[in-house]
mmCIF file of C-alpha atoms in Angstrom:
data_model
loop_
_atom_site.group_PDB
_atom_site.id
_atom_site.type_symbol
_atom_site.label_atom_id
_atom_site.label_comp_id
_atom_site.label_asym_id
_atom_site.label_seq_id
_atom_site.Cartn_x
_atom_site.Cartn_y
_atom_site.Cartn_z
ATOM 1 C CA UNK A 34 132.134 82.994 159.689
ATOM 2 C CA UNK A 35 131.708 79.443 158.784
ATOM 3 C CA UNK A 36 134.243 76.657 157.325
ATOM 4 C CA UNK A 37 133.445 74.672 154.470
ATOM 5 C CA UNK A 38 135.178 71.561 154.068
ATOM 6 C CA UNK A 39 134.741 69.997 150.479
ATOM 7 C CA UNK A 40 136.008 66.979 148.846
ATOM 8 C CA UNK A 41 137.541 65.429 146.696
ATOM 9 C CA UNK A 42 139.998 67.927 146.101
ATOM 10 C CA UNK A 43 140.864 66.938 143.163
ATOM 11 C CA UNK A 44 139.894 63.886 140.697
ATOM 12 C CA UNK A 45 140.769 62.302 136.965
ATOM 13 C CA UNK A 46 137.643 60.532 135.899
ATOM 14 C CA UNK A 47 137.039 58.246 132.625
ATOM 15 C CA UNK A 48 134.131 59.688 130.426
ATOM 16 C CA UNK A 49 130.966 58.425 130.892
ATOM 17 C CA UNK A 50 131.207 57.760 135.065
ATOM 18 C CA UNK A 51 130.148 59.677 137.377
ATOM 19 C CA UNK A 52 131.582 61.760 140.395
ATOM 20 C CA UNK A 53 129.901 62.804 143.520
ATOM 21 C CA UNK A 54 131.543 65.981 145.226
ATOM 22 C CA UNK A 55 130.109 66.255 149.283
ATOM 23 C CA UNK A 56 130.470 69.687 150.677
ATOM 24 C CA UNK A 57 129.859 70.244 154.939
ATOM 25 C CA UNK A 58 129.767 73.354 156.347
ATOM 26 C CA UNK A 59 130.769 73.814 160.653
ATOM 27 C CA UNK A 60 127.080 75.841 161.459
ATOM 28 C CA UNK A 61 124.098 76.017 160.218
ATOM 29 C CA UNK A 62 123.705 78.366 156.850
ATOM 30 C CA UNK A 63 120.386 79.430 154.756
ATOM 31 C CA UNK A 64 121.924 78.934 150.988
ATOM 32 C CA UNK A 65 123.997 77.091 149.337
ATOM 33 C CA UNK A 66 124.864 77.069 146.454
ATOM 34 C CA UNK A 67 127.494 75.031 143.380
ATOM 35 C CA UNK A 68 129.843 76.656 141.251
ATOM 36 C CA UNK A 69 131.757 75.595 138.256
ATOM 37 C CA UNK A 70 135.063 77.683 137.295
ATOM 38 C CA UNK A 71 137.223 77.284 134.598
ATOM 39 C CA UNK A 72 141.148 78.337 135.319
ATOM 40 C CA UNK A 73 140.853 81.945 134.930
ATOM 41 C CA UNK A 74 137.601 82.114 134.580
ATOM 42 C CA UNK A 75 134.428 83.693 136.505
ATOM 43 C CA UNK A 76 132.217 82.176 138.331
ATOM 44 C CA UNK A 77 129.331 80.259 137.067
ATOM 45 C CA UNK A 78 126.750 79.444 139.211
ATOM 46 C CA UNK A 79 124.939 75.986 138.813
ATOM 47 C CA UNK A 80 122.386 75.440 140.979
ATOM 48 C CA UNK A 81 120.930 76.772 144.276
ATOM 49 C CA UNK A 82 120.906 73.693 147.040
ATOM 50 C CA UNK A 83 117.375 73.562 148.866
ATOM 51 C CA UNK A 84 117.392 71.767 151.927
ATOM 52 C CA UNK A 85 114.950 69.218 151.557
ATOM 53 C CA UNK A 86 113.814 70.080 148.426
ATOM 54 C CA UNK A 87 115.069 70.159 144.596
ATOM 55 C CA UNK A 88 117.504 72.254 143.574
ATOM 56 C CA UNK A 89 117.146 75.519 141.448
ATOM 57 C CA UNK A 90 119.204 75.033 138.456
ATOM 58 C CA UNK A 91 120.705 77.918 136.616
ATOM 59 C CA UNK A 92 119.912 77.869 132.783
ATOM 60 C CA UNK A 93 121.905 75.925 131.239
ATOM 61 C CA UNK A 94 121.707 73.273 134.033
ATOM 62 C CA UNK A 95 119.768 70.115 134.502
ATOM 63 C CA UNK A 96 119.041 67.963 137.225
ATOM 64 C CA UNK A 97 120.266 64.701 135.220
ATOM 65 C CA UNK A 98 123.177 66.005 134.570
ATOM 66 C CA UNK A 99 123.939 67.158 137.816
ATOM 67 C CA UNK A 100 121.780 66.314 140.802
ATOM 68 C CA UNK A 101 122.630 67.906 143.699
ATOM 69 C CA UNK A 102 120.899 66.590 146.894
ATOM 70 C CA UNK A 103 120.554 68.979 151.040
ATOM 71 C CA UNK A 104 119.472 66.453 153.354
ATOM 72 C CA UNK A 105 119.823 69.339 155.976
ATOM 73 C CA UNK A 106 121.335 72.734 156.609
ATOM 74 C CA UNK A 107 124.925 71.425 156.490
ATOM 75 C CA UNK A 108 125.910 69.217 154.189
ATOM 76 C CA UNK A 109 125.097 68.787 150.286
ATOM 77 C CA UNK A 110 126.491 66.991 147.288
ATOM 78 C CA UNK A 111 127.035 67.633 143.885
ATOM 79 C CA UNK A 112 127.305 65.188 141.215
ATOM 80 C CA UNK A 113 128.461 65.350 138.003
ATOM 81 C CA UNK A 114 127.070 62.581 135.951
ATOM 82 C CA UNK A 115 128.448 61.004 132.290
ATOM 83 C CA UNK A 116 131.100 63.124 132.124
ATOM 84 C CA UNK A 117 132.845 64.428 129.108
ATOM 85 C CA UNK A 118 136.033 66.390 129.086
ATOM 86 C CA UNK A 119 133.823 69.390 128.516
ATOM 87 C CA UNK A 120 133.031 68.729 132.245
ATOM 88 C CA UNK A 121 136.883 69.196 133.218
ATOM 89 C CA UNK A 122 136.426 72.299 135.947
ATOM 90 C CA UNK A 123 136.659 73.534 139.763
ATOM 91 C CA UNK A 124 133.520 73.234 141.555
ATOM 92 C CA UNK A 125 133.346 74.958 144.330
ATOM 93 C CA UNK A 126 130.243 74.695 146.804
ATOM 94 C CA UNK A 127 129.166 77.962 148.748
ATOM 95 C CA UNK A 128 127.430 78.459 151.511
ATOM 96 C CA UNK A 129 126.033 81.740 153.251
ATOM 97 C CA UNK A 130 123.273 83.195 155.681
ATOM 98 C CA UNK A 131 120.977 85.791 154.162
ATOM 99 C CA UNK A 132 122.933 89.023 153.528
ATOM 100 C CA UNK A 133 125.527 88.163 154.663
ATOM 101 C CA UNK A 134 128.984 86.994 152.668
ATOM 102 C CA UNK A 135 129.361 84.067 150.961
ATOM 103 C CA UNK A 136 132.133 81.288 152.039
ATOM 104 C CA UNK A 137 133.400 79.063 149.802
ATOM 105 C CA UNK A 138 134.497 75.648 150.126
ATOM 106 C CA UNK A 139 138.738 74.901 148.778
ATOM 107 C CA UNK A 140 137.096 73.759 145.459
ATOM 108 C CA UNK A 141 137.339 70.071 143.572
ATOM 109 C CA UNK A 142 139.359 70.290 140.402
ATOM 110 C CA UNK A 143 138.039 67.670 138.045
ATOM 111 C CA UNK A 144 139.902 66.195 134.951
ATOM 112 C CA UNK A 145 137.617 64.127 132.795
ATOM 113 C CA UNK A 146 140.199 61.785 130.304
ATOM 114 C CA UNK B 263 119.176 86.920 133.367
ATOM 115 C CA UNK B 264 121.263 88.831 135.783
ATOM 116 C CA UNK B 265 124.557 89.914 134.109
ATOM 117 C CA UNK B 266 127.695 91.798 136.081
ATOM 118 C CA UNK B 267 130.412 92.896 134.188
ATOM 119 C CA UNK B 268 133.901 93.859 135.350
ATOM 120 C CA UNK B 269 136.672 95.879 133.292
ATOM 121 C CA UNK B 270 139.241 95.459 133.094
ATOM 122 C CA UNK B 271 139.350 91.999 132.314
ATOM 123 C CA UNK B 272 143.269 91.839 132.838
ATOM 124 C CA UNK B 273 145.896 94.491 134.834
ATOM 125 C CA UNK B 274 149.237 94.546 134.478
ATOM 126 C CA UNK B 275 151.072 97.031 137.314
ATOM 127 C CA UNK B 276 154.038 97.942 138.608
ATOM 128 C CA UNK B 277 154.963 97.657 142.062
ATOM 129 C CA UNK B 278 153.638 100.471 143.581
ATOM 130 C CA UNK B 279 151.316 101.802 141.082
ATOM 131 C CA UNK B 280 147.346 101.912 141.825
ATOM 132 C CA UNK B 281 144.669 99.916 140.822
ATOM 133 C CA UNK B 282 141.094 99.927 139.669
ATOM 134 C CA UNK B 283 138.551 97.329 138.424
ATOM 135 C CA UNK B 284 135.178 98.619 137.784
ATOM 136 C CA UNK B 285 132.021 96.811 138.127
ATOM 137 C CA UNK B 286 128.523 97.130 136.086
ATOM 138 C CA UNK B 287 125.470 95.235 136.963
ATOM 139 C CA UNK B 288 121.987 95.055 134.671
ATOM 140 C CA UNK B 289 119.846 95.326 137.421
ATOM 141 C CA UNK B 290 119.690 97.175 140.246
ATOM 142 C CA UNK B 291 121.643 95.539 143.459
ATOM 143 C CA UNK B 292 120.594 95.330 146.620
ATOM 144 C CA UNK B 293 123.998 95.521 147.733
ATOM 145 C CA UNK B 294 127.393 94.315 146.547
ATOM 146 C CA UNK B 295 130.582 92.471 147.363
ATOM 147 C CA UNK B 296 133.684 91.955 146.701
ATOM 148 C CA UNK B 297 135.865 89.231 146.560
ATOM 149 C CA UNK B 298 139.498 88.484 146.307
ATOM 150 C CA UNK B 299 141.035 84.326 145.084
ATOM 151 C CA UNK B 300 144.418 84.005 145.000
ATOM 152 C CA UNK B 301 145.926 81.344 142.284
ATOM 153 C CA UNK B 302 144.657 78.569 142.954
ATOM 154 C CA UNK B 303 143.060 79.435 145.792
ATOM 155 C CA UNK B 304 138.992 80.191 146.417
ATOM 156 C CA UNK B 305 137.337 82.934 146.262
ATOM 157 C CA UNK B 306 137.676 84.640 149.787
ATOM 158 C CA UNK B 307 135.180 88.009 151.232
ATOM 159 C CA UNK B 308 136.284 91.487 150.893
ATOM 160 C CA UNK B 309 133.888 93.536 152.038
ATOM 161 C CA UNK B 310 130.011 94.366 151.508
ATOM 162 C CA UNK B 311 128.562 97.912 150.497
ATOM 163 C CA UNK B 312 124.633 98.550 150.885
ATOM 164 C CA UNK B 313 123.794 101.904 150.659
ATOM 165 C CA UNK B 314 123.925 103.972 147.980
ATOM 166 C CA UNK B 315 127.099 105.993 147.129
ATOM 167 C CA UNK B 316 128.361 104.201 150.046
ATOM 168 C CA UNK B 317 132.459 104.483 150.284
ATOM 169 C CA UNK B 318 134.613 102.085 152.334
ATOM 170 C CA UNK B 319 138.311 101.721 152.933
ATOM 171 C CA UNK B 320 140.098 98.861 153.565
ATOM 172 C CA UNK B 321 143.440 100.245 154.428
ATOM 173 C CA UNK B 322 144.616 100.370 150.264
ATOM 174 C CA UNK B 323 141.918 99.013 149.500
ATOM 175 C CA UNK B 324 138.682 102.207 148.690
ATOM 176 C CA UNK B 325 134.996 100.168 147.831
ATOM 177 C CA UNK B 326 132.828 102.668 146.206
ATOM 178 C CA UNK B 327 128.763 101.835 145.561
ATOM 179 C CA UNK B 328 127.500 103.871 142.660
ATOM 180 C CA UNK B 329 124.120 105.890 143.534
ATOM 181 C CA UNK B 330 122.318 103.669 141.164
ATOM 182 C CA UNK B 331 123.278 100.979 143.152
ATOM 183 C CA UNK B 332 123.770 99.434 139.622
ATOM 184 C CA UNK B 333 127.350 99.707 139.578
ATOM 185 C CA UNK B 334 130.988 99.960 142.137
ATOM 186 C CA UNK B 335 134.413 99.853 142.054
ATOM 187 C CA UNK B 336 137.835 98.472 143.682
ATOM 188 C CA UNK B 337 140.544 100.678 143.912
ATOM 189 C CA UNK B 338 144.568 99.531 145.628
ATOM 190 C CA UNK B 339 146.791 102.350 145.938
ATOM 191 C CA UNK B 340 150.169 102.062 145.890
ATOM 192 C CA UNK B 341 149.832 98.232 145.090
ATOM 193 C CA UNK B 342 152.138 95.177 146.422
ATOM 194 C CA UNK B 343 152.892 91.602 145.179
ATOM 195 C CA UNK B 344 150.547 90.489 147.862
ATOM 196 C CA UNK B 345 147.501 92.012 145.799
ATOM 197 C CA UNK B 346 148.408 89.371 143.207
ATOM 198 C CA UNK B 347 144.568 87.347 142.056
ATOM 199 C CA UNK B 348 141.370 87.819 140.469
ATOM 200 C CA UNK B 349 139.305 90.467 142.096
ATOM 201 C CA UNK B 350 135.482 89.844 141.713
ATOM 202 C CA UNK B 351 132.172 91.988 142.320
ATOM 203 C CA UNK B 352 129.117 90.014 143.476
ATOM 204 C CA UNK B 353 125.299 91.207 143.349
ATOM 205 C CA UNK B 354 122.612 88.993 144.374
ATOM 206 C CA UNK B 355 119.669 87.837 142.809
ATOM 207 C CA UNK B 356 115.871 87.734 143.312
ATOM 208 C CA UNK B 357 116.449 84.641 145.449
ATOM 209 C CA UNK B 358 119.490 85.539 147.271
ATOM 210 C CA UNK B 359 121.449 83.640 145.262
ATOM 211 C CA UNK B 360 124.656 85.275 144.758
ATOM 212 C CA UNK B 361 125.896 86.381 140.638
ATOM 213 C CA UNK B 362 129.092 86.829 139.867
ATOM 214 C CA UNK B 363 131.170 89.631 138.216
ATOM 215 C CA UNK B 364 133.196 88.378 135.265
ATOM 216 C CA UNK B 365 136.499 89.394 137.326
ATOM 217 C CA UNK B 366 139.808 91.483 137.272
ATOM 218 C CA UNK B 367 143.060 89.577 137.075
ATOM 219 C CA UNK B 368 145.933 91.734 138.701
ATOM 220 C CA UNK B 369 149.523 90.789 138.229
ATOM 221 C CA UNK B 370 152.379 93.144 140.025
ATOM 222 C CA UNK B 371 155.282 92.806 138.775
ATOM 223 C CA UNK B 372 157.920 93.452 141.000
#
């Protein structure tokens, strides 16, 4: 198994700044990956993070909106730029080795104001 | 794109009553998990089923894999307030990445 230790846990943002959400795992993984989850709500995925690379955004996802950067196999950030209160969400970072399960990381809730 | 559906969307029970969400993928998977989050909590690993019409128990918990492999199910017997959360199925995608279901919600009410 791995541990994925994510933060902020939580954050209350003005509109139009920015937050950066940094997401480590213990060992080294193959994927990983951001989520966004409304309360009650599935699972949508945003992006997959490459390691060294850009990211492969999920339609309905851009890079200037949120640019996720994997300087290596354990860490990665997320962040979610000029935020609106339609950005209010969890996001939760995942990380897994091929076929295997994924782990998930204890999620940041955002509140844009 | 991928889609994964999950019915019911919402499941009310009584204490002690069985449970079961059912899962429905476009595509065929190459496998499929499962995945239980607790309020507030994150989504946490179940169990993974490969094979087709591959069954696995859990002690309450029976994990069926259709022979399609398109579609599989969750089933509690007897359920208890600690089965309380959002149960979701899983399928990846072409490029491992992982889709998922749109989710059970089970409430047992005491």
């Amino acid at each position: 198994s791995a541990v994925i230790s994510q933060k902020p846990s939580r954050d209350i943002c003005q509109r139009g700044t920015s937050l950066t959400i940094q997401c480590q795992v213990d060992s080294q993984v193959t994927m990983m990956f951001w989520y966004r989850q409304q309360p009650g709500q599935s699972l949508t995925l945003i992006a997959t993070a490459n390691q060294g690379s850009e990211a492969t955004y999920e339609s309905g996802f851009v890079i200037d909106k949120f640019p996720i950067s994997r300087p290596n196999l354990t860490f990665s950030t997320l962040t979610v730029s000029n935020m609106s209160p339609e950005d209010s969400s969890i996001y939760l970072c995942s990380a897994l080795r091929v076929n295997t399960e994924a782990f998930f990381g204890q999620g940041t809730r955002l509140t844009v104001v | 794109g991928q889609q994964v559906m999950q019915i019911p969307q919402y499941q009310h029970v009584q204490e002690g009553e069985d449970f079961t969400t059912y899962c429905n993928s476009s595509t065929t998977l190459s496998n499929i998990q499962w995945y239980k989050q607790r309020p507030g909590g994150h989504p946490v690993f179940l169990i993974q089923l490969v094979k087709s019409g591959e069954v696995k128990k859990q002690k309450r918990l029976t994990f069926q894999f259709g022979e399609a492999k398109k579609n599989s199910s969750l089933h509690i017997t007897a359920t208890q307030t600690t089965d309380v959360g959002t149960y979701f199925c899983a399928g990846h995608g072409g490029a491992n990445n992982l889709f998922f279901g749109t989710g059970t919600r089970l409430t047992v009410i005491p």
